[in-house]
Coordinates of N, CA and C and ligand atoms in Angstrom, one line a residue:
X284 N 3.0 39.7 139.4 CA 2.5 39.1 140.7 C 1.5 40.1 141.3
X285 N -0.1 39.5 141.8 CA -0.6 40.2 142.8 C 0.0 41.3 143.7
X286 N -0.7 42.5 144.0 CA 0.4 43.1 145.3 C -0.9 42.1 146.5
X287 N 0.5 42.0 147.7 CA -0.3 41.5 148.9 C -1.5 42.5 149.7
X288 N -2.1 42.2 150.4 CA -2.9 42.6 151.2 C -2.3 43.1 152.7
X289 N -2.6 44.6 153.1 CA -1.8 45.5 153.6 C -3.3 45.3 155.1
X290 N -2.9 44.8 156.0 CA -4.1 44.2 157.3 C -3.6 45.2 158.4
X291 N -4.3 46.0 159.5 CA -4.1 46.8 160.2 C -4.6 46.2 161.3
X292 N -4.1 46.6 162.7 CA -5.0 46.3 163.8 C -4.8 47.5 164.5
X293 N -5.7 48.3 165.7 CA -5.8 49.6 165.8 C -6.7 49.9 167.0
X294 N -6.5 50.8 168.2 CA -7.1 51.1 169.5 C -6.1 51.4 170.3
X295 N -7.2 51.7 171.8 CA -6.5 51.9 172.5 C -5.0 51.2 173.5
X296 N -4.2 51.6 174.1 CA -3.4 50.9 174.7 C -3.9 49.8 175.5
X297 N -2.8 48.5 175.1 CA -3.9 47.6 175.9 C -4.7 47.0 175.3
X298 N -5.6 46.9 174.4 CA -6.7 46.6 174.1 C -6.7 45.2 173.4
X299 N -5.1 44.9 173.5 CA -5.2 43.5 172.4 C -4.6 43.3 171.2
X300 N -4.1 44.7 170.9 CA -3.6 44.3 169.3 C -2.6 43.5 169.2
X301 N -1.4 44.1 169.3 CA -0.3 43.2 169.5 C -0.9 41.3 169.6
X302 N -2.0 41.0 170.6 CA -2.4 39.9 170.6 C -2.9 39.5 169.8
X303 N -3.7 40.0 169.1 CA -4.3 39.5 167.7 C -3.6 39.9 166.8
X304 N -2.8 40.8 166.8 CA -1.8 41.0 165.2 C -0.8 39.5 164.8
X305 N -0.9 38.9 166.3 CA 0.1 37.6 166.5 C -0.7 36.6 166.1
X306 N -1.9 36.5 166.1 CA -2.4 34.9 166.4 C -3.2 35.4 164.9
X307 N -3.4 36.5 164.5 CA -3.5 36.5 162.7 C -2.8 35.9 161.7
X308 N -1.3 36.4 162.4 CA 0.0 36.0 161.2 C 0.3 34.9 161.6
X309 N 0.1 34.2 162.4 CA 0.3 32.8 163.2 C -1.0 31.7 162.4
X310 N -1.9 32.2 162.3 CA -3.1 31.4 161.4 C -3.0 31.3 160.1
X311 N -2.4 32.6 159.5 CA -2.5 32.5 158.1 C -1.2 31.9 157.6
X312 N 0.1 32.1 158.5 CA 1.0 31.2 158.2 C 0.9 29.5 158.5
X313 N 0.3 29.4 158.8 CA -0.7 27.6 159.2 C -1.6 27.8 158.1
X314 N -2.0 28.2 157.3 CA -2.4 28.1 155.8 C -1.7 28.4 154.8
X315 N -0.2 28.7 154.9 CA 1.2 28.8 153.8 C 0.9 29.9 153.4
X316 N 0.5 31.1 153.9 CA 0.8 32.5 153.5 C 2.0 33.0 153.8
X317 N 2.4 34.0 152.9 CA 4.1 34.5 153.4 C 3.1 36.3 154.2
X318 N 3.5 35.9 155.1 CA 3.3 36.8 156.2 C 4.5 38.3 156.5
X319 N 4.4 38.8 156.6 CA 5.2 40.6 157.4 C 4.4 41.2 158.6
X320 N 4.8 40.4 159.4 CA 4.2 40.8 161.0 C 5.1 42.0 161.2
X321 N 4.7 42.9 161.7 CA 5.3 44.4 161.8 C 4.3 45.6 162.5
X322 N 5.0 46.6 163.0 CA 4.3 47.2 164.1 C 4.7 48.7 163.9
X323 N 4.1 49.8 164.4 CA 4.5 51.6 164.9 C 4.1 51.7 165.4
X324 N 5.0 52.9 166.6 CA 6.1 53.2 165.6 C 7.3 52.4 165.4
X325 N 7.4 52.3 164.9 CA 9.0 50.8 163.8 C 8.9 49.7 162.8
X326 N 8.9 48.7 163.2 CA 8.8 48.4 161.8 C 9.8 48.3 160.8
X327 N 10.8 49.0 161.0 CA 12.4 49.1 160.5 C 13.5 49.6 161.0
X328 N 14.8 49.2 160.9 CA 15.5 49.6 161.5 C 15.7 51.3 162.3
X329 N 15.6 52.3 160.8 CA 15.0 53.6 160.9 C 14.2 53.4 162.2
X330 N 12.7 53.6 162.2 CA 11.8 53.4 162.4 C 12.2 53.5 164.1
X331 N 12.8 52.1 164.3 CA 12.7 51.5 165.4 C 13.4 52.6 166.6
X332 N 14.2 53.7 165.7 CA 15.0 54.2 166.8 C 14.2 55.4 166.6
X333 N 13.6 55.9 166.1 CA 12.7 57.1 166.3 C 11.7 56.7 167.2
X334 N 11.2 55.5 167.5 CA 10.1 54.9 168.7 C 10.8 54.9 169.9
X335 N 12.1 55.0 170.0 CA 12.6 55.0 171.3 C 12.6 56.5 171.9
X336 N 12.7 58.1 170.7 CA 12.6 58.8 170.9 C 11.0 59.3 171.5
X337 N 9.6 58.5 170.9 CA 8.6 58.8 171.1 C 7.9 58.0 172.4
X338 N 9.0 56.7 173.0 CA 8.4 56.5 173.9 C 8.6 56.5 174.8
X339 N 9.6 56.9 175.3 CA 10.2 57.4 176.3 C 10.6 58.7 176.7
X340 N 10.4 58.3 178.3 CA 11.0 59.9 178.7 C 9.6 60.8 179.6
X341 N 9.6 62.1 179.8 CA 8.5 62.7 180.4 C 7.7 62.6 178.9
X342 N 6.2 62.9 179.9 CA 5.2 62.7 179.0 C 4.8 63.9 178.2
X343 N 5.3 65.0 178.7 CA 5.5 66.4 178.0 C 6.7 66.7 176.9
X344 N 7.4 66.3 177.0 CA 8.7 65.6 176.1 C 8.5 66.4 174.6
X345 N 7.2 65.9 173.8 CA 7.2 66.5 172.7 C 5.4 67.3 172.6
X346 N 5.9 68.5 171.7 CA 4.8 68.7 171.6 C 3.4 68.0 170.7
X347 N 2.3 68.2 170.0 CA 1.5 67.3 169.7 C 2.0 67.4 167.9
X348 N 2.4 68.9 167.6 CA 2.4 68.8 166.2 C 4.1 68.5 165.7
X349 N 5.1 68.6 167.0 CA 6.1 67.8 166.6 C 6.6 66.2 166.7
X350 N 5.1 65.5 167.3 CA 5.3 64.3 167.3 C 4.3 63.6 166.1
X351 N 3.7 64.6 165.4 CA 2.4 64.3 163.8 C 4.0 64.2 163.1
X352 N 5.3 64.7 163.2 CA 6.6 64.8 162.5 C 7.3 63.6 162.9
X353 N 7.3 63.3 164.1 CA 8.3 62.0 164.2 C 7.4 60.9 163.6
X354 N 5.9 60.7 164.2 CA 5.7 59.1 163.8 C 5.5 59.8 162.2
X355 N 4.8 60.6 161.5 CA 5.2 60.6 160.0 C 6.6 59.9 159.8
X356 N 7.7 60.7 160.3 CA 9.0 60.3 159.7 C 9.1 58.7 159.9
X357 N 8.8 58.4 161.0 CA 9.0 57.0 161.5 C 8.1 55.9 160.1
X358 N 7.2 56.5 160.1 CA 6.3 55.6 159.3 C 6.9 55.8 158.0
X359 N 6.8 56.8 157.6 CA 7.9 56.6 155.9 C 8.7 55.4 155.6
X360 N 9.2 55.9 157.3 CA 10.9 54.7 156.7 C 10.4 53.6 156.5
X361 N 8.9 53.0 157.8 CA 8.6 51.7 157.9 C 8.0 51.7 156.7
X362 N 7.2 52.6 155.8 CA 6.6 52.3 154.4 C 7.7 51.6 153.4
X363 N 8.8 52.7 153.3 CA 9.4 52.2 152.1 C 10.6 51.1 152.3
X364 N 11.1 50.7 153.9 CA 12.0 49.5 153.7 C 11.2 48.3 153.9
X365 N 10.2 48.6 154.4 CA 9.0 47.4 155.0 C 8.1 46.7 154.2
X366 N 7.2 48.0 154.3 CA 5.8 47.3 153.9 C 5.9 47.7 152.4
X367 N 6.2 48.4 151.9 CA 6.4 48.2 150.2 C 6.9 47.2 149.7
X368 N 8.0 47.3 150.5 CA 8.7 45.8 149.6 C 7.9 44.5 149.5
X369 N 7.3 43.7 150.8 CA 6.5 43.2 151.3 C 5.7 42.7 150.0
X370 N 4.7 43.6 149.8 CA 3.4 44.0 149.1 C 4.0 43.5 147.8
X371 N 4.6 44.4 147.2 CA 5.2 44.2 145.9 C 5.4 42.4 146.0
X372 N 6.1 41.7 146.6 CA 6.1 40.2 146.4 C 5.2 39.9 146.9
X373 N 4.3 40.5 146.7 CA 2.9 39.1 147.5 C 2.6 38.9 148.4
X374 N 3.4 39.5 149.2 CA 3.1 39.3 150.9 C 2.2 39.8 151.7
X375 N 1.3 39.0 152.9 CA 0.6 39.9 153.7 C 1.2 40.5 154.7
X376 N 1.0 41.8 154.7 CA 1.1 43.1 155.6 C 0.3 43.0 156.8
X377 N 0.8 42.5 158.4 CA -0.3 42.8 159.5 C 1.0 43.5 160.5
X378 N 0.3 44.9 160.6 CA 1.0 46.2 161.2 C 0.1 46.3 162.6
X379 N 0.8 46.2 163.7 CA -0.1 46.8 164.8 C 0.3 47.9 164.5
X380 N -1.4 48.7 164.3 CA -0.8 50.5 164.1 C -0.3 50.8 163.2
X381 N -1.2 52.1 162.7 CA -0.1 52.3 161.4 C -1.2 54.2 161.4
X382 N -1.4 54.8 160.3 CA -1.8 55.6 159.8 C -2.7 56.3 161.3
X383 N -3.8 55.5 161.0 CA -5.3 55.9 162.1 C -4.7 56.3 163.5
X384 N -3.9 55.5 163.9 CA -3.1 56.1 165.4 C -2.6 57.7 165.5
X385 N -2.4 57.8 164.7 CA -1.6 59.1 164.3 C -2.9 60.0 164.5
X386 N -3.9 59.5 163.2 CA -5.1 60.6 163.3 C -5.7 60.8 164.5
X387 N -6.2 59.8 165.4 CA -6.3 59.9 166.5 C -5.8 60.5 167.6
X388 N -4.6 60.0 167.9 CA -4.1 60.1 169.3 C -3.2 61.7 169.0
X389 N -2.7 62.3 167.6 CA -2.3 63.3 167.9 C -3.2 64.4 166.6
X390 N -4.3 63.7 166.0 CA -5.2 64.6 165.4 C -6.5 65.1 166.5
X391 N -6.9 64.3 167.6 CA -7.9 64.6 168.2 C -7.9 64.6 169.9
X392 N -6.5 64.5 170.2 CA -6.4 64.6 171.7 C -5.8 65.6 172.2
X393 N -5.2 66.4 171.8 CA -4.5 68.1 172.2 C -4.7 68.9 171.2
X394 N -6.1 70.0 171.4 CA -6.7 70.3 170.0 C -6.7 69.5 168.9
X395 N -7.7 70.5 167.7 CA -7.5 69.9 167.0 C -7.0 70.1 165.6
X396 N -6.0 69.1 165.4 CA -4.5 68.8 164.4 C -4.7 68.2 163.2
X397 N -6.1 68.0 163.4 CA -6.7 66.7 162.4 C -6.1 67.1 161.1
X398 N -6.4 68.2 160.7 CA -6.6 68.7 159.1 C -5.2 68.4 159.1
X399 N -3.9 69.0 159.8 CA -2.4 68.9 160.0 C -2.0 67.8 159.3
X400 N -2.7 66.7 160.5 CA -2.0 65.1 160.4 C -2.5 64.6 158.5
X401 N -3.9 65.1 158.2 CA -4.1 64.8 157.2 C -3.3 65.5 156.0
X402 N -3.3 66.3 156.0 CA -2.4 67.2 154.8 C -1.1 66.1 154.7
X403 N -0.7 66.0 155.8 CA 1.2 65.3 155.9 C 1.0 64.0 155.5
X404 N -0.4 63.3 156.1 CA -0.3 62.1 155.3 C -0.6 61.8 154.5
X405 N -0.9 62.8 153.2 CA -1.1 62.7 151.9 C 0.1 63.4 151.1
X406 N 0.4 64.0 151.6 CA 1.8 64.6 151.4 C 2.7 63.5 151.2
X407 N 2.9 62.7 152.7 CA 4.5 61.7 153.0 C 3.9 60.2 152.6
X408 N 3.0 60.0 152.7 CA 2.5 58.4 153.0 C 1.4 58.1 151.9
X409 N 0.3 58.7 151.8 CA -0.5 58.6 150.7 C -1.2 57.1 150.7
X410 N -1.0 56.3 151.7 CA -1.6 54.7 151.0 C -2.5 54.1 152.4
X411 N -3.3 54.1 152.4 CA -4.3 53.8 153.4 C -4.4 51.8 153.4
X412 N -4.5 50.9 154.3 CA -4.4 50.2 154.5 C -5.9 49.1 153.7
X413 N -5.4 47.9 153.5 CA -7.0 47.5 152.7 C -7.8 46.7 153.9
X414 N -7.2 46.6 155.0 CA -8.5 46.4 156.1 C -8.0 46.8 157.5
X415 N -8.8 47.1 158.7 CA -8.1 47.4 159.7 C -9.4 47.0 160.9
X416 N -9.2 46.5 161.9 CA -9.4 45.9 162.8 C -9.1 46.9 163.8
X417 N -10.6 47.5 164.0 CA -10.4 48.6 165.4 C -11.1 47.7 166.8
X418 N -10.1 47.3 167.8 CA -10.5 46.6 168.9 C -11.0 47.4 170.0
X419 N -12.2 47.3 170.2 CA -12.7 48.7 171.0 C -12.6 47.4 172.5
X420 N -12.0 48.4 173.3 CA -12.2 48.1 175.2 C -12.9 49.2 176.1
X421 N -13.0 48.8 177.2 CA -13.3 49.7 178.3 C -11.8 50.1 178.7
X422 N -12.1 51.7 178.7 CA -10.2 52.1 178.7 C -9.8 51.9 179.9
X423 N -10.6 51.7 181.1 CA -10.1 51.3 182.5 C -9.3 49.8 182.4
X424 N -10.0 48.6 182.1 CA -9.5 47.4 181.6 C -8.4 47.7 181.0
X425 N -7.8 48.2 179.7 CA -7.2 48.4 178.9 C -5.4 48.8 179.9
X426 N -6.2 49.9 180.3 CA -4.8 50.5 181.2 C -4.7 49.7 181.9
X427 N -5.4 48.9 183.1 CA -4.8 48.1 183.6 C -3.5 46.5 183.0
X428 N -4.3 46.3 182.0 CA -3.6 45.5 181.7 C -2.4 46.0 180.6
X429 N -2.5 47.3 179.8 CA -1.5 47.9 179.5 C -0.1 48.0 180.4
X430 N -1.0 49.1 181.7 CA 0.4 49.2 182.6 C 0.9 47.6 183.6
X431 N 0.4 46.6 183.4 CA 1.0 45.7 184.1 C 1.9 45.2 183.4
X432 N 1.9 45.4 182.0 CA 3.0 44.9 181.2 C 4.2 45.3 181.8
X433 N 4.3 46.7 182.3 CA 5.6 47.3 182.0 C 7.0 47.2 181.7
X434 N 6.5 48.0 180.2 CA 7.5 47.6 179.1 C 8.7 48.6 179.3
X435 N 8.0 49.8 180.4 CA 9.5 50.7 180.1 C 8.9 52.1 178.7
X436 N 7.9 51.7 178.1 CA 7.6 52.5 176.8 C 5.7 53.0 177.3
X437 N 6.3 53.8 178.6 CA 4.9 54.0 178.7 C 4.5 55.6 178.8
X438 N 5.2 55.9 177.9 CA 5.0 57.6 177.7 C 3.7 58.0 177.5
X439 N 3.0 57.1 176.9 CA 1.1 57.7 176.5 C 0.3 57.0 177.6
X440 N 0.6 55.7 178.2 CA -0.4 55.5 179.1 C 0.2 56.2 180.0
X441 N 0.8 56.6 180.5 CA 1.1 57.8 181.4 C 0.3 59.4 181.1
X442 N -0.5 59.2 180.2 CA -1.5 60.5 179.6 C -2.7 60.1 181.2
X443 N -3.1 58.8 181.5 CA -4.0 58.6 182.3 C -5.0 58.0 181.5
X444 N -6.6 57.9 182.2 CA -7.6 57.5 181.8 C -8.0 58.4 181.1
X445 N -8.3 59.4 181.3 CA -9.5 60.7 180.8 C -8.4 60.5 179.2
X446 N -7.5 60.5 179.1 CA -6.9 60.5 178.0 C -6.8 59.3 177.2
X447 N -7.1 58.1 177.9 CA -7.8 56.8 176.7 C -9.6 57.0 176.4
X448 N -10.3 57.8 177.4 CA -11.8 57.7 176.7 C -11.3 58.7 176.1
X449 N -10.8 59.7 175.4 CA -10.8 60.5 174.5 C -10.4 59.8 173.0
X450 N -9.2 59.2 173.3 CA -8.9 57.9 172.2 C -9.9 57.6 172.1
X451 N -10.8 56.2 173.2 CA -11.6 55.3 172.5 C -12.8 55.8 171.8
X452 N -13.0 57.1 171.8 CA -14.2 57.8 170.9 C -13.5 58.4 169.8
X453 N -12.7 58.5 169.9 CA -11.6 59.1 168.0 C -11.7 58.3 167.7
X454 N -11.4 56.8 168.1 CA -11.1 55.4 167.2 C -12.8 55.4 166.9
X455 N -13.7 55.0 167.7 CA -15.0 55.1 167.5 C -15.6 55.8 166.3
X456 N -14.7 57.4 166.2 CA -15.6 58.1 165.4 C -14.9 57.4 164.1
X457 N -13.8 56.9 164.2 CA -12.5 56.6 162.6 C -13.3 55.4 162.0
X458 N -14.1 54.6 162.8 CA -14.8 54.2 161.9 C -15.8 54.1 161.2
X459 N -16.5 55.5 161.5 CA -17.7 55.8 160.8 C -16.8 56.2 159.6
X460 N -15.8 57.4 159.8 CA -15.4 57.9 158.9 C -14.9 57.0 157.6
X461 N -14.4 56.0 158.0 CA -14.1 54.7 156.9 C -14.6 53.6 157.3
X462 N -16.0 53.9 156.4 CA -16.7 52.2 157.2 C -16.3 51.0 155.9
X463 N -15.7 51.2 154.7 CA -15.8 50.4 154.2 C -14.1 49.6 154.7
X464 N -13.4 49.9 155.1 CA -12.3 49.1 155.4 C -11.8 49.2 156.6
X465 N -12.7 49.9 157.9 CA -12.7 49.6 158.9 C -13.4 48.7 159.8
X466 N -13.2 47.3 160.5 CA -13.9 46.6 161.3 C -13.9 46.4 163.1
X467 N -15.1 47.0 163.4 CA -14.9 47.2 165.0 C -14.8 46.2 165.6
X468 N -14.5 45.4 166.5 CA -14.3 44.1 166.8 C -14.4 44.8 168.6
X469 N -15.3 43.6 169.7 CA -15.1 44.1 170.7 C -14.1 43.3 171.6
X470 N -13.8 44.0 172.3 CA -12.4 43.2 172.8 C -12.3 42.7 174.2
X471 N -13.3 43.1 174.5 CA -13.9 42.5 175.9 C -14.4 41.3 176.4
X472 N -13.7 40.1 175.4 CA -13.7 39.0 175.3 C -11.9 37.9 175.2
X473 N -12.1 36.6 175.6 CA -11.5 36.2 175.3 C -10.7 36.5 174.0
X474 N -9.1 36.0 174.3 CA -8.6 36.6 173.1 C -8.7 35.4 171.6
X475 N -8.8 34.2 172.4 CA -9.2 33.1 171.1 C -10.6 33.0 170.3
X476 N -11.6 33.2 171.2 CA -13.2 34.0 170.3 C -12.5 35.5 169.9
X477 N -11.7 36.5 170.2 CA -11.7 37.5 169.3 C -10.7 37.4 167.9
X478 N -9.5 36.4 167.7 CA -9.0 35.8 166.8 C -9.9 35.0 166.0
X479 N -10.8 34.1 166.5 CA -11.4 33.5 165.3 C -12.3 34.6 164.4
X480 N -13.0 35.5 165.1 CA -14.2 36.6 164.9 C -13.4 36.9 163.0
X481 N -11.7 37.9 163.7 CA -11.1 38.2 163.3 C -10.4 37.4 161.8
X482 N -10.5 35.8 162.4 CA -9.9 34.9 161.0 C -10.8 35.0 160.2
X483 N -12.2 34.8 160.5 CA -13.5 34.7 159.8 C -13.4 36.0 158.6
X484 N -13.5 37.1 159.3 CA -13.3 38.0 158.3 C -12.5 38.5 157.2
X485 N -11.4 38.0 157.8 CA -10.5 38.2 156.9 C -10.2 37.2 156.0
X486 N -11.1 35.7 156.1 CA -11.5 34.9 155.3 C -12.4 35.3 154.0
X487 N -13.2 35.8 154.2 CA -14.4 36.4 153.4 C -14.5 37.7 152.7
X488 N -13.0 38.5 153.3 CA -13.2 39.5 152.5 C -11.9 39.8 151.0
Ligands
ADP24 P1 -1.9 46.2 172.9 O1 -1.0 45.8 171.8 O2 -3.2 46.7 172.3 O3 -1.3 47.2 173.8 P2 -1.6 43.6 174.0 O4 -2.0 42.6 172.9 O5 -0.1 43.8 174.2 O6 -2.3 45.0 173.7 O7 -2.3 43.1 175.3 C1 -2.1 43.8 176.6 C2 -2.0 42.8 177.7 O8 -3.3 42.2 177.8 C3 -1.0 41.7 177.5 O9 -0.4 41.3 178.7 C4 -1.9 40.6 176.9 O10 -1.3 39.3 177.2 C5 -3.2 40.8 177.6 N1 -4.4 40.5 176.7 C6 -4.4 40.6 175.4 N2 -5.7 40.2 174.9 C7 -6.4 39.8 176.0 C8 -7.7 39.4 176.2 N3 -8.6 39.2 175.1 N4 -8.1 39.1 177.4 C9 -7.3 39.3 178.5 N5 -6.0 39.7 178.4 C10 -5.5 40.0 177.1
TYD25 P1 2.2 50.6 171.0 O1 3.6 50.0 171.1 O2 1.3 50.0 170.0 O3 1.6 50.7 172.4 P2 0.5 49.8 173.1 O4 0.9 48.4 173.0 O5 0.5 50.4 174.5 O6 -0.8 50.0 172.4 O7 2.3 52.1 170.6 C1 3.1 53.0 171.3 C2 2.3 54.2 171.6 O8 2.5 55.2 170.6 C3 0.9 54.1 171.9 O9 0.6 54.7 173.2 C4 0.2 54.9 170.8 C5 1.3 55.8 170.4 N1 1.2 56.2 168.9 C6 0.8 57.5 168.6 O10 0.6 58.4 169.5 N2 0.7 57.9 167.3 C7 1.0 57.0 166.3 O11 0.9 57.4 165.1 C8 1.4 55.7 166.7 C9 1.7 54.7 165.6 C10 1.4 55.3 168.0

C-alpha cells in the first residue's frame, strides 16, 4: 500500500491553523479520504501530557534549550504512536504544527539554537513533512484573537507582541529555506476563501 501523505499547517499563534487544519480534514473526508487530524504539542497520549508541561504555568518556566527537549520528546511519541502508523496504512496526516515550530519559536527567538534544534531533529525525528501551509498574519490581529480564546494554555502568547513579529519573520524566513514543500498562504482573509485557496492546492499537488 501507498504511504499517506504527511500535511502540516504552521505560524504564528492565532493565525488560523487549527481553523484550517479542520475544514482540510473535513473536505477531504467529504471526498472518502481516511483522514489523522492531529496537532503539537500532542497528538498522543504521551504527547498530550508533556503539552500540559509546556503550556502552562510562568512564562520563564523552562529554559529555551530545555524545551528544544520536551517538544522533541513530545513529538517522538506523536511520530511513532501517531503519525507512522497512520502513513503506513494510507492515511492522510494533517498536524497543526509539527517540526518548523520548534525551528522557529525555540531555534530563532532566545538566541540562536538553530543548529541545536537541527542536530536533535535529525538525530530523534529525521522525517520532514510532504507539504506545509505557513499562514502568515499581522501578529497584532493574531494575538488578539489568540488571547480571546482563552484556553488556559497561554504560556507563549504571554511572550507578548515584539515576540510574535520575531516568529512571523522565522516562519517567513522557513519558507525560503524550504520552498519546495512550503506554502505561504495569507491569512488575513476570511477563513472559507483561505480553505478553498488551501483545497486547491492540495488538489494539484
Ligand atoms: P491557531 O490555531 O493558529 O492558534 P485558530 O484557528 O485557533 O488559530 O484561530 C484563532 C481564533 O481566530 C479562533 O477563535 C478562530 O475561530 C478565529 N479565526 C480563525 N480563522 C479566522 C479567520 N480567517 N478570520 C477570523 N477569525 C478567525
Ligand atoms: P498551539 O496549541 O498550536 O497554540 P496556538 O493555537 O496558540 O497557535 O501551540 C501551543 C504553543 O506551543 C504555541 O504557542 C507554539 C508553541 N510551540 C513551540 O514553541 N514549539 C513547538 O515545537 C511547538 C509544536 C509549539
Amino acid at each position: 500500500m501507498a504511504e499517506g501523505r504527511f500535511i502540516t499547517f504552521e505560524g504564528i499563534d492565532g493565525s488560523g491553523k487549527s481553523t484550517q487544519a479542520r475544514l482540510l480534514a473535513e473536505r477531504l473526508r467529504a471526498e472518502g479520504q481516511e483522514i489523522v487530524l492531529t496537532r503539537e504539542p500532542g497528538g498522543s497520549p504521551g504527547a498530550e501530557e508533556i503539552r500540559q508541561l509546556l503550556l502552562t504555568g510562568d512564562p520563564e518556566r523552562w529554559s529555551a534549550e530545555t524545551e528544544i527537549l520536551l517538544f522533541t520528546a513530545a513529538r517522538r511519541d506523536h511520530l511513532e504512536k501517531t503519525i507512522l502508523p497512520a502513513l503506513t496504512e494510507g492515511k492522510t496526516v494533517v498536524s497543526d504544527r509539527f517540526a518548523d515550530s520548534t525551528r522557529v519559536y525555540q531555534g530563532a527567538t532566545r538566541g540562536d539554537l538553530r543548529g541545536t534544534v537541527d542536530k536533535l531533529h535529525a538525530l530523534m525525528i529525521g522525517r520532514e513533512p510532504d507539504l506545509t501551509f505557513v499562514i502568515d498574519m499581522d501578529p497584532e490581529q493574531a494575538l488578539k484573537r489568540g488571547l480571546a480564546r482563552k484556553s488556559g494554555e497561554d504560556r507563549f502568547e504571554d511572550f507578548g507582541l515584539g515576540f510574535q513579529e520575531t516568529l512571523r519573520h522565522g516562519f517567513l524566513a522557513l519558507c525560503h529555506d524550504y520552498p519546495k514543500r512550503c506554502v505561504l498562504v495569507d491569512g488575513n482573509r476570511d477563513a472559507a476563501a483561505i480553505a478553498t485557496e488551501i483545497a486547491e492546492i492540495v488538489g494539484d499537488t
